[in-house]
Structure formats: C-alpha cells, structure tokens
mmCIF file of C-alpha atoms in Angstrom:
data_model
loop_
_atom_site.group_PDB
_atom_site.id
_atom_site.type_symbol
_atom_site.label_atom_id
_atom_site.label_comp_id
_atom_site.label_asym_id
_atom_site.label_seq_id
_atom_site.Cartn_x
_atom_site.Cartn_y
_atom_site.Cartn_z
ATOM 1 C CA UNK A 1 6.216 21.760 -66.512
ATOM 2 C CA UNK A 2 4.853 23.361 -69.452
ATOM 3 C CA UNK A 3 2.916 26.887 -69.468
ATOM 4 C CA UNK A 4 -0.089 25.154 -70.945
ATOM 5 C CA UNK A 5 -0.367 22.679 -68.043
ATOM 6 C CA UNK A 6 0.381 25.563 -65.301
ATOM 7 C CA UNK A 7 -2.371 27.191 -66.938
ATOM 8 C CA UNK A 8 -4.789 24.394 -66.777
ATOM 9 C CA UNK A 9 -3.605 23.901 -63.055
ATOM 10 C CA UNK A 10 -4.494 27.207 -62.051
ATOM 11 C CA UNK A 11 -7.552 27.255 -64.002
ATOM 12 C CA UNK A 12 -8.915 24.081 -62.126
ATOM 13 C CA UNK A 13 -7.918 25.436 -59.127
ATOM 14 C CA UNK A 14 -9.579 28.704 -59.298
ATOM 15 C CA UNK A 15 -12.726 27.016 -60.444
ATOM 16 C CA UNK A 16 -12.732 24.844 -57.885
ATOM 17 C CA UNK A 17 -12.282 28.023 -55.505
ATOM 18 C CA UNK A 18 -15.031 29.813 -57.147
ATOM 19 C CA UNK A 19 -17.690 26.925 -56.749
ATOM 20 C CA UNK A 20 -16.194 25.366 -53.430
ATOM 21 C CA UNK A 21 -17.779 22.238 -55.226
ATOM 22 C CA UNK A 22 -14.840 20.188 -56.518
ATOM 23 C CA UNK A 23 -14.723 16.927 -54.173
ATOM 24 C CA UNK A 24 -11.615 15.768 -52.536
ATOM 25 C CA UNK A 25 -11.032 13.280 -55.319
ATOM 26 C CA UNK A 26 -11.777 15.671 -58.316
ATOM 27 C CA UNK A 27 -8.714 17.837 -56.588
ATOM 28 C CA UNK A 28 -6.435 14.923 -56.358
ATOM 29 C CA UNK A 29 -7.423 14.225 -60.240
ATOM 30 C CA UNK A 30 -6.763 17.941 -61.025
ATOM 31 C CA UNK A 31 -3.071 17.821 -59.966
ATOM 32 C CA UNK A 32 -2.635 15.572 -62.558
ATOM 33 C CA UNK A 33 -3.171 18.241 -65.222
ATOM 34 C CA UNK A 34 0.678 18.907 -64.974
ATOM 35 C CA UNK A 35 1.658 16.108 -67.064
ATOM 36 C CA UNK A 36 -0.545 17.507 -70.386
ATOM 37 C CA UNK A 37 -3.090 20.350 -70.806
ATOM 38 C CA UNK A 38 -6.598 18.800 -71.681
ATOM 39 C CA UNK A 39 -7.439 20.714 -75.015
ATOM 40 C CA UNK A 40 -3.998 18.770 -76.683
ATOM 41 C CA UNK A 41 -5.274 15.336 -75.878
ATOM 42 C CA UNK A 42 -7.403 13.419 -78.645
ATOM 43 C CA UNK A 43 -11.004 13.178 -78.187
ATOM 44 C CA UNK A 44 -12.038 10.274 -75.850
ATOM 45 C CA UNK A 45 -8.602 10.256 -74.271
ATOM 46 C CA UNK A 46 -8.654 13.039 -71.666
ATOM 47 C CA UNK A 47 -7.883 10.631 -68.937
ATOM 48 C CA UNK A 48 -8.369 11.687 -65.106
ATOM 49 C CA UNK A 49 -7.254 15.135 -65.358
ATOM 50 C CA UNK A 50 -9.352 16.376 -68.380
ATOM 51 C CA UNK A 51 -12.262 14.558 -66.836
ATOM 52 C CA UNK A 52 -11.535 16.626 -63.723
ATOM 53 C CA UNK A 53 -11.383 19.874 -65.031
ATOM 54 C CA UNK A 54 -14.531 19.202 -67.189
ATOM 55 C CA UNK A 55 -16.432 18.469 -64.238
ATOM 56 C CA UNK A 56 -15.354 21.146 -62.362
ATOM 57 C CA UNK A 57 -16.231 23.455 -65.213
ATOM 58 C CA UNK A 58 -19.598 21.840 -65.244
ATOM 59 C CA UNK A 59 -20.314 22.323 -61.443
ATOM 60 C CA UNK A 60 -19.292 26.265 -62.328
ATOM 61 C CA UNK A 61 -21.344 26.454 -65.192
ATOM 62 C CA UNK A 62 -24.389 24.871 -63.224
ATOM 63 C CA UNK A 63 -23.995 26.844 -60.088
ATOM 64 C CA UNK A 64 -24.228 30.195 -61.861
ATOM 65 C CA UNK A 65 -27.375 28.802 -64.226
ATOM 66 C CA UNK A 66 -29.471 27.110 -61.413
ATOM 67 C CA UNK A 67 -32.096 30.077 -61.881
ATOM 68 C CA UNK A 68 -32.179 30.159 -65.412
ATOM 69 C CA UNK A 69 -34.656 27.451 -65.711
ATOM 70 C CA UNK A 70 -36.674 28.903 -63.140
ATOM 71 C CA UNK A 71 -36.611 32.375 -61.146
ATOM 72 C CA UNK A 72 -36.158 32.139 -57.309
ATOM 73 C CA UNK A 73 -39.089 34.772 -56.661
ATOM 74 C CA UNK A 74 -40.076 35.905 -53.460
ATOM 75 C CA UNK A 75 -43.413 34.611 -52.379
ATOM 76 C CA UNK A 76 -46.293 36.919 -52.699
ATOM 77 C CA UNK A 77 -48.281 35.814 -49.808
ATOM 78 C CA UNK A 78 -45.509 35.467 -47.166
ATOM 79 C CA UNK A 79 -44.237 39.002 -45.670
ATOM 80 C CA UNK A 80 -40.373 38.412 -45.452
ATOM 81 C CA UNK A 81 -39.465 40.439 -42.404
ATOM 82 C CA UNK A 82 -35.822 40.416 -41.477
ATOM 83 C CA UNK A 83 -36.338 42.523 -37.883
ATOM 84 C CA UNK A 84 -35.556 39.444 -35.531
ATOM 85 C CA UNK A 85 -31.669 38.890 -36.231
ATOM 86 C CA UNK A 86 -30.556 41.659 -34.034
ATOM 87 C CA UNK A 87 -27.335 40.090 -32.559
ATOM 88 C CA UNK A 88 -25.830 38.551 -35.652
ATOM 89 C CA UNK A 89 -26.306 41.876 -37.903
ATOM 90 C CA UNK A 90 -24.570 43.882 -35.274
ATOM 91 C CA UNK A 91 -21.708 41.381 -35.553
ATOM 92 C CA UNK A 92 -21.456 41.152 -39.026
ATOM 93 C CA UNK A 93 -22.199 45.034 -39.663
ATOM 94 C CA UNK A 94 -19.365 45.557 -37.359
ATOM 95 C CA UNK A 95 -17.064 42.935 -39.026
ATOM 96 C CA UNK A 96 -16.800 40.423 -36.030
ATOM 97 C CA UNK A 97 -16.394 36.783 -36.715
ATOM 98 C CA UNK A 98 -19.810 35.480 -36.844
ATOM 99 C CA UNK A 99 -20.873 31.690 -36.700
ATOM 100 C CA UNK A 100 -24.073 30.514 -38.024
ATOM 101 C CA UNK A 101 -25.112 27.084 -37.387
ATOM 102 C CA UNK A 102 -27.527 25.070 -39.782
ATOM 103 C CA UNK A 103 -29.006 22.416 -37.225
ATOM 104 C CA UNK A 104 -31.643 19.841 -38.008
ATOM 105 C CA UNK A 105 -31.764 16.588 -40.157
ATOM 106 C CA UNK A 106 -31.200 15.770 -43.929
ATOM 107 C CA UNK A 107 -32.601 18.858 -45.510
ATOM 108 C CA UNK A 108 -29.979 20.817 -43.582
ATOM 109 C CA UNK A 109 -27.493 18.070 -44.517
ATOM 110 C CA UNK A 110 -28.927 18.809 -47.948
ATOM 111 C CA UNK A 111 -29.651 15.188 -49.202
ATOM 112 C CA UNK A 112 -30.409 15.368 -52.571
ATOM 113 C CA UNK A 113 -27.877 18.174 -53.691
ATOM 114 C CA UNK A 114 -25.573 17.095 -56.604
ATOM 115 C CA UNK A 115 -22.487 18.734 -54.780
ATOM 116 C CA UNK A 116 -21.582 20.269 -51.570
ATOM 117 C CA UNK A 117 -22.018 23.428 -53.288
ATOM 118 C CA UNK A 118 -25.826 23.026 -53.419
ATOM 119 C CA UNK A 119 -26.054 22.562 -49.814
ATOM 120 C CA UNK A 120 -28.634 25.192 -48.832
ATOM 121 C CA UNK A 121 -25.661 26.141 -45.774
ATOM 122 C CA UNK A 122 -22.981 26.386 -48.266
ATOM 123 C CA UNK A 123 -25.356 28.591 -50.736
ATOM 124 C CA UNK A 124 -26.198 30.800 -47.534
ATOM 125 C CA UNK A 125 -22.460 31.542 -46.499
ATOM 126 C CA UNK A 126 -21.529 32.232 -49.750
ATOM 127 C CA UNK A 127 -24.705 34.645 -50.449
ATOM 128 C CA UNK A 128 -23.242 36.486 -47.219
ATOM 129 C CA UNK A 129 -19.689 36.220 -48.207
ATOM 130 C CA UNK A 130 -20.828 38.077 -51.624
ATOM 131 C CA UNK A 131 -22.561 40.483 -49.662
ATOM 132 C CA UNK A 132 -20.113 41.497 -46.906
ATOM 133 C CA UNK A 133 -16.964 40.384 -48.497
ATOM 134 C CA UNK A 134 -15.028 42.151 -45.494
ATOM 135 C CA UNK A 135 -17.267 39.847 -42.600
ATOM 136 C CA UNK A 136 -15.575 36.949 -41.178
ATOM 137 C CA UNK A 137 -18.622 34.162 -41.535
ATOM 138 C CA UNK A 138 -18.659 30.452 -40.758
ATOM 139 C CA UNK A 139 -21.684 28.844 -41.339
ATOM 140 C CA UNK A 140 -21.176 25.047 -40.131
ATOM 141 C CA UNK A 141 -23.855 22.278 -40.957
ATOM 142 C CA UNK A 142 -24.887 20.066 -38.164
ATOM 143 C CA UNK A 143 -27.774 18.189 -40.109
ATOM 144 C CA UNK A 144 -28.067 14.376 -39.411
ATOM 145 C CA UNK A 145 -30.613 12.629 -41.811
ATOM 146 C CA UNK A 146 -33.534 10.642 -40.012
ATOM 147 C CA UNK A 147 -33.601 12.701 -36.886
ATOM 148 C CA UNK A 148 -36.567 14.143 -35.405
ATOM 149 C CA UNK A 149 -36.474 16.515 -32.362
ATOM 150 C CA UNK A 150 -35.857 14.101 -29.629
ATOM 151 C CA UNK A 151 -32.172 12.826 -31.412
ATOM 152 C CA UNK A 152 -31.898 16.970 -31.640
ATOM 153 C CA UNK A 153 -32.105 17.702 -28.523
ATOM 154 C CA UNK A 154 -29.894 14.800 -27.087
ATOM 155 C CA UNK A 155 -27.049 16.633 -29.161
ATOM 156 C CA UNK A 156 -27.845 20.643 -28.829
ATOM 157 C CA UNK A 157 -25.520 20.821 -26.618
ATOM 158 C CA UNK A 158 -22.357 19.330 -28.213
ATOM 159 C CA UNK A 159 -23.003 20.426 -31.506
ATOM 160 C CA UNK A 160 -24.937 23.934 -30.828
ATOM 161 C CA UNK A 161 -24.362 25.271 -28.110
ATOM 162 C CA UNK A 162 -20.867 24.378 -27.188
ATOM 163 C CA UNK A 163 -19.711 26.041 -30.689
ATOM 164 C CA UNK A 164 -21.231 29.182 -29.424
ATOM 165 C CA UNK A 165 -23.274 30.402 -32.326
ATOM 166 C CA UNK A 166 -24.837 33.819 -32.981
ATOM 167 C CA UNK A 167 -27.214 32.440 -35.060
ATOM 168 C CA UNK A 168 -28.784 29.029 -34.912
ATOM 169 C CA UNK A 169 -31.133 28.154 -38.028
ATOM 170 C CA UNK A 170 -33.147 24.908 -36.488
ATOM 171 C CA UNK A 171 -34.888 22.825 -39.166
ATOM 172 C CA UNK A 172 -37.488 20.191 -37.357
ATOM 173 C CA UNK A 173 -40.673 18.595 -37.614
ATOM 174 C CA UNK A 174 -40.676 16.764 -41.028
ATOM 175 C CA UNK A 175 -39.532 13.439 -39.822
ATOM 176 C CA UNK A 176 -41.806 13.150 -36.768
ATOM 177 C CA UNK A 177 -44.957 13.783 -39.420
ATOM 178 C CA UNK A 178 -43.586 11.066 -41.931
ATOM 179 C CA UNK A 179 -42.129 8.868 -39.486
ATOM 180 C CA UNK A 180 -45.816 9.189 -37.292
ATOM 181 C CA UNK A 181 -44.051 10.280 -34.315
ATOM 182 C CA UNK A 182 -45.364 11.908 -31.193
ATOM 183 C CA UNK A 183 -46.362 15.634 -32.722
ATOM 184 C CA UNK A 184 -47.620 16.900 -29.557
ATOM 185 C CA UNK A 185 -44.071 15.852 -27.909
ATOM 186 C CA UNK A 186 -42.497 18.261 -30.172
ATOM 187 C CA UNK A 187 -43.834 21.666 -28.841
ATOM 188 C CA UNK A 188 -42.097 20.962 -25.027
ATOM 189 C CA UNK A 189 -38.944 19.668 -26.397
ATOM 190 C CA UNK A 190 -38.400 22.613 -28.916
ATOM 191 C CA UNK A 191 -39.439 25.369 -26.108
ATOM 192 C CA UNK A 192 -36.904 23.795 -23.947
ATOM 193 C CA UNK A 193 -34.239 23.821 -26.613
ATOM 194 C CA UNK A 194 -34.949 27.548 -27.830
ATOM 195 C CA UNK A 195 -34.671 28.414 -23.877
ATOM 196 C CA UNK A 196 -31.270 26.670 -23.722
ATOM 197 C CA UNK A 197 -30.201 28.631 -27.054
ATOM 198 C CA UNK A 198 -31.761 31.984 -25.517
ATOM 199 C CA UNK A 199 -29.621 31.605 -22.968
ATOM 200 C CA UNK A 200 -26.243 32.047 -24.709
ATOM 201 C CA UNK A 201 -27.580 35.034 -26.214
ATOM 202 C CA UNK A 202 -27.886 33.367 -29.696
ATOM 203 C CA UNK A 203 -30.638 34.350 -32.618
ATOM 204 C CA UNK A 204 -32.792 32.056 -33.713
ATOM 205 C CA UNK A 205 -34.915 31.085 -36.936
ATOM 206 C CA UNK A 206 -36.790 27.740 -37.126
ATOM 207 C CA UNK A 207 -37.478 26.480 -40.087
ATOM 208 C CA UNK A 208 -40.563 24.201 -40.451
ATOM 209 C CA UNK A 209 -41.343 21.065 -42.683
ATOM 210 C CA UNK A 210 -40.981 21.159 -46.512
ATOM 211 C CA UNK A 211 -44.119 21.114 -48.692
ATOM 212 C CA UNK A 212 -43.557 17.821 -50.419
ATOM 213 C CA UNK A 213 -45.643 14.541 -51.337
ATOM 214 C CA UNK A 214 -44.271 12.857 -48.468
ATOM 215 C CA UNK A 215 -45.800 15.413 -46.204
ATOM 216 C CA UNK A 216 -48.581 16.560 -48.048
ATOM 217 C CA UNK A 217 -49.714 12.896 -47.986
ATOM 218 C CA UNK A 218 -49.894 13.563 -44.254
ATOM 219 C CA UNK A 219 -51.777 16.548 -44.639
ATOM 220 C CA UNK A 220 -53.400 17.304 -41.293
ATOM 221 C CA UNK A 221 -50.222 16.002 -39.294
ATOM 222 C CA UNK A 222 -48.015 17.997 -41.105
ATOM 223 C CA UNK A 223 -50.037 21.470 -40.642
ATOM 224 C CA UNK A 224 -50.482 20.465 -36.929
ATOM 225 C CA UNK A 225 -46.646 19.967 -36.803
ATOM 226 C CA UNK A 226 -46.812 23.664 -38.820
ATOM 227 C CA UNK A 227 -49.119 24.884 -35.983
ATOM 228 C CA UNK A 228 -46.896 23.711 -33.262
ATOM 229 C CA UNK A 229 -43.625 25.824 -34.437
ATOM 230 C CA UNK A 230 -45.273 28.389 -35.200
ATOM 231 C CA UNK A 231 -46.362 28.560 -32.129
ATOM 232 C CA UNK A 232 -43.487 28.195 -30.609
ATOM 233 C CA UNK A 233 -42.077 30.824 -32.368
ATOM 234 C CA UNK A 234 -44.602 33.466 -31.166
ATOM 235 C CA UNK A 235 -44.602 32.449 -27.512
ATOM 236 C CA UNK A 236 -40.628 32.190 -27.596
ATOM 237 C CA UNK A 237 -40.640 35.427 -29.209
ATOM 238 C CA UNK A 238 -37.835 33.862 -32.090
ATOM 239 C CA UNK A 239 -37.858 33.872 -36.041
ATOM 240 C CA UNK A 240 -39.226 31.521 -38.225
ATOM 241 C CA UNK A 241 -39.054 30.299 -42.038
ATOM 242 C CA UNK A 242 -42.444 29.240 -43.328
ATOM 243 C CA UNK A 243 -40.476 26.591 -45.323
ATOM 244 C CA UNK A 244 -43.934 24.696 -46.046
ATOM 245 C CA UNK A 245 -46.032 28.066 -46.992
ATOM 246 C CA UNK A 246 -43.140 28.956 -49.292
ATOM 247 C CA UNK A 247 -42.701 25.887 -51.133
ATOM 248 C CA UNK A 248 -46.676 25.565 -51.086
ATOM 249 C CA UNK A 249 -46.688 28.825 -53.107
ATOM 250 C CA UNK A 250 -43.986 27.559 -55.598
ATOM 251 C CA UNK A 251 -46.131 24.665 -56.175
ATOM 252 C CA UNK A 252 -49.664 25.634 -55.830
ATOM 253 C CA UNK A 253 -49.290 29.857 -57.045
ATOM 254 C CA UNK A 254 -46.474 29.519 -58.955
ATOM 255 C CA UNK A 255 -47.494 26.330 -60.811
ATOM 256 C CA UNK A 256 -44.150 24.602 -60.083
ATOM 257 C CA UNK A 257 -44.434 20.834 -60.535
ATOM 258 C CA UNK A 258 -43.145 18.994 -57.568
ATOM 259 C CA UNK A 259 -40.336 17.282 -59.640
ATOM 260 C CA UNK A 260 -38.948 21.237 -60.531
ATOM 261 C CA UNK A 261 -37.812 21.604 -56.655
ATOM 262 C CA UNK A 262 -37.947 18.095 -55.334
ATOM 263 C CA UNK A 263 -36.015 14.637 -56.222
ATOM 264 C CA UNK A 264 -37.551 11.209 -57.150
ATOM 265 C CA UNK A 265 -38.116 10.179 -53.189
ATOM 266 C CA UNK A 266 -40.804 12.899 -52.706
ATOM 267 C CA UNK A 267 -39.398 14.436 -49.930
ATOM 268 C CA UNK A 268 -36.241 16.111 -50.099
ATOM 269 C CA UNK A 269 -35.360 19.206 -52.481
ATOM 270 C CA UNK A 270 -33.178 19.271 -55.266
ATOM 271 C CA UNK A 271 -30.277 21.741 -56.246
ATOM 272 C CA UNK A 272 -32.880 24.559 -57.155
ATOM 273 C CA UNK A 273 -34.932 24.026 -54.109
ATOM 274 C CA UNK A 274 -32.020 24.435 -51.729
ATOM 275 C CA UNK A 275 -30.640 27.086 -53.642
ATOM 276 C CA UNK A 276 -34.211 29.041 -53.266
ATOM 277 C CA UNK A 277 -34.460 28.462 -50.079
ATOM 278 C CA UNK A 278 -30.853 29.571 -49.337
ATOM 279 C CA UNK A 279 -31.303 32.804 -51.509
ATOM 280 C CA UNK A 280 -34.494 33.780 -49.686
ATOM 281 C CA UNK A 281 -33.180 33.166 -46.006
ATOM 282 C CA UNK A 282 -30.036 34.778 -46.982
ATOM 283 C CA UNK A 283 -32.113 37.774 -48.507
ATOM 284 C CA UNK A 284 -33.908 38.262 -44.948
ATOM 285 C CA UNK A 285 -30.507 37.829 -43.076
ATOM 286 C CA UNK A 286 -28.773 40.878 -45.583
ATOM 287 C CA UNK A 287 -31.928 43.219 -44.892
ATOM 288 C CA UNK A 288 -31.695 42.536 -41.239
ATOM 289 C CA UNK A 289 -27.610 43.768 -41.365
ATOM 290 C CA UNK A 290 -28.545 46.579 -43.706
ATOM 291 C CA UNK A 291 -31.315 47.925 -41.122
ATOM 292 C CA UNK A 292 -28.664 47.901 -38.430
ATOM 293 C CA UNK A 293 -25.908 49.378 -40.785
ATOM 294 C CA UNK A 294 -29.013 52.155 -41.344
ATOM 295 C CA UNK A 295 -28.950 52.676 -37.652
ATOM 296 C CA UNK A 296 -32.368 51.517 -36.801
ATOM 297 C CA UNK A 297 -33.141 49.842 -33.788
ATOM 298 C CA UNK A 298 -34.143 46.287 -34.222
ATOM 299 C CA UNK A 299 -36.537 45.121 -31.807
ATOM 300 C CA UNK A 300 -35.391 41.409 -30.631
ATOM 301 C CA UNK A 301 -39.192 40.327 -30.337
ATOM 302 C CA UNK A 302 -40.881 40.450 -33.662
ATOM 303 C CA UNK A 303 -40.961 37.217 -35.841
ATOM 304 C CA UNK A 304 -38.411 37.026 -38.804
ATOM 305 C CA UNK A 305 -41.116 35.764 -40.950
ATOM 306 C CA UNK A 306 -44.678 36.537 -40.842
ATOM 307 C CA UNK A 307 -47.757 35.121 -42.795
ATOM 308 C CA UNK A 308 -49.592 38.625 -44.415
#
C-alpha cells in the first residue's frame, strides 16, 4: 500500500469518526481507498472510493456549519430552567455510566434528517460527550414513526423500563393531533407512563408537539394537547421541554420561514431544526450537571422548562 493510500484511508476513518455520519456503505467504499489516492485520479474518474471520501468530507463540513446560516438562539420568551434532572446530573458529575433514552415517534427517530449525524439523539450525545469527555454516556434512540401514546405505552416496558435509563426524554402528542386521535385519553396514559418511570427512579423530560404547518392547521387540537402535556408535567413533577412554544418563537419572533426548520412535508424538522432542538436540550442538561458539580442542591419537583 502506498503512503498516499494509507493517508487517504486514515483521513476517511478520522472524518467518519468525528461526524458519526458515514453509512455502512460509505464505510465499505472507503476501504477501497487503499487502491489509489483520490487526488491522483483524473477528474470524473474518482470512482467509489473517491466519492466516499468526498461524501464524508461534505458531511463533516455541514455538521460544523449547520448554524452558520441561522444561529440557534436561546428563546427569549421561554425560561430554560435545568433544575429537574438531579439523578442524571449527579451520575454525569460523578463519572458513572449514564443511559439516556429518547422515546417517541418519528421526530425522535428524526425523520427528515439527512444523515444519522443530524438525528437529534446523536446530536445530543455528541454535545454531552464534548462537554464531559470523561463521562460514559449512552443515548439510545427509541423512536418509531407514526406512533401515538397508546402504541408507546404498549412498548414502554421493553423499549424503556427494561433498559434501566437514568433519563427518559419522552416526545409525544403530534400524531394524535395530526391524525385526529383521542386527545383527552392522552392525559391518563401519560400519567400512568410517568408513574412507571418514576418507580424505577429515572429522571423524565416530556417533549410536546412541534410547531409546524401540520399542527398549526389544527390549532385548537394542538393547543389542547400542549396543555395536557404541560398539565401532566406539573401534576407529576417532571421536566417539560415546550417544543411547541420554542418553535413558535422561531417562526413568529425570529421570523424564520417554516422551510428554514421543516422539510417539505410540513411536519418533520430538517437538519437545522433537529440540531437546534438538541442544542437547547443539551444546554439545559449541562446547566443541571453544572449545578450539581457546584454543590447546589437540585430539587426534584422543579420543572425543567417553565414559561415566563
């Protein structure tokens, strides 16, 4: 193997490792770099290996440039208060293994993201690992597209409880609104699910629907669902990420057109939307950990996010 071929292989592997975005096919293709350095190949004849390296480089650049187009700003009208994650915060602060489960439907699965690197659970994991390089943090993506709360409850035990998570980020409500499901039934199901999670001692953050054309078209139902999830958070004393309010601020106050953060189906977020959502959520978890590291007592009955 030539020196240039070795360098090409090493470069491709490094970039893939930094971004976490290379697919299995890309990784396989990059193995062919040993045959020839792409810079020595005539234009138009790079082949699979050269294209694989170009793809990885492109993903790496887009991952670092995602906020250059529009910055991800902390919402002005929603207070981000990180006081409801004492369990996971103390474990991260002490260097223990931490398991975080992202539980929900297609926006947890991150439908619409261009690569796995832009799925919100992966963005969140990378952010936490950068901030706490000595911590052992696992973020599991347990999102299944199309599910309503009843379907989530049916797999709560196997997908979540049996994994013994330290934090569960539970996104729900959108499909019930969009598909015209039973919104009123959500409260009882959600409270039952929270009780089961609290019984194993996990921290919980609820995530309400996204503010997008598909939900604003059913404004009354969307507002009702947001209210029900907020009520469950208050009554059950768990965290709440008010995604609906945050995304509404993107559109109404920051004047971002929907296509800046939503794909063309009018429902799912794009790379920027998932990245900003993950960033804001990660910032809040980090604040909670920093409070613990500073020796502050973190009460377990304070909501993670509270409207001003």
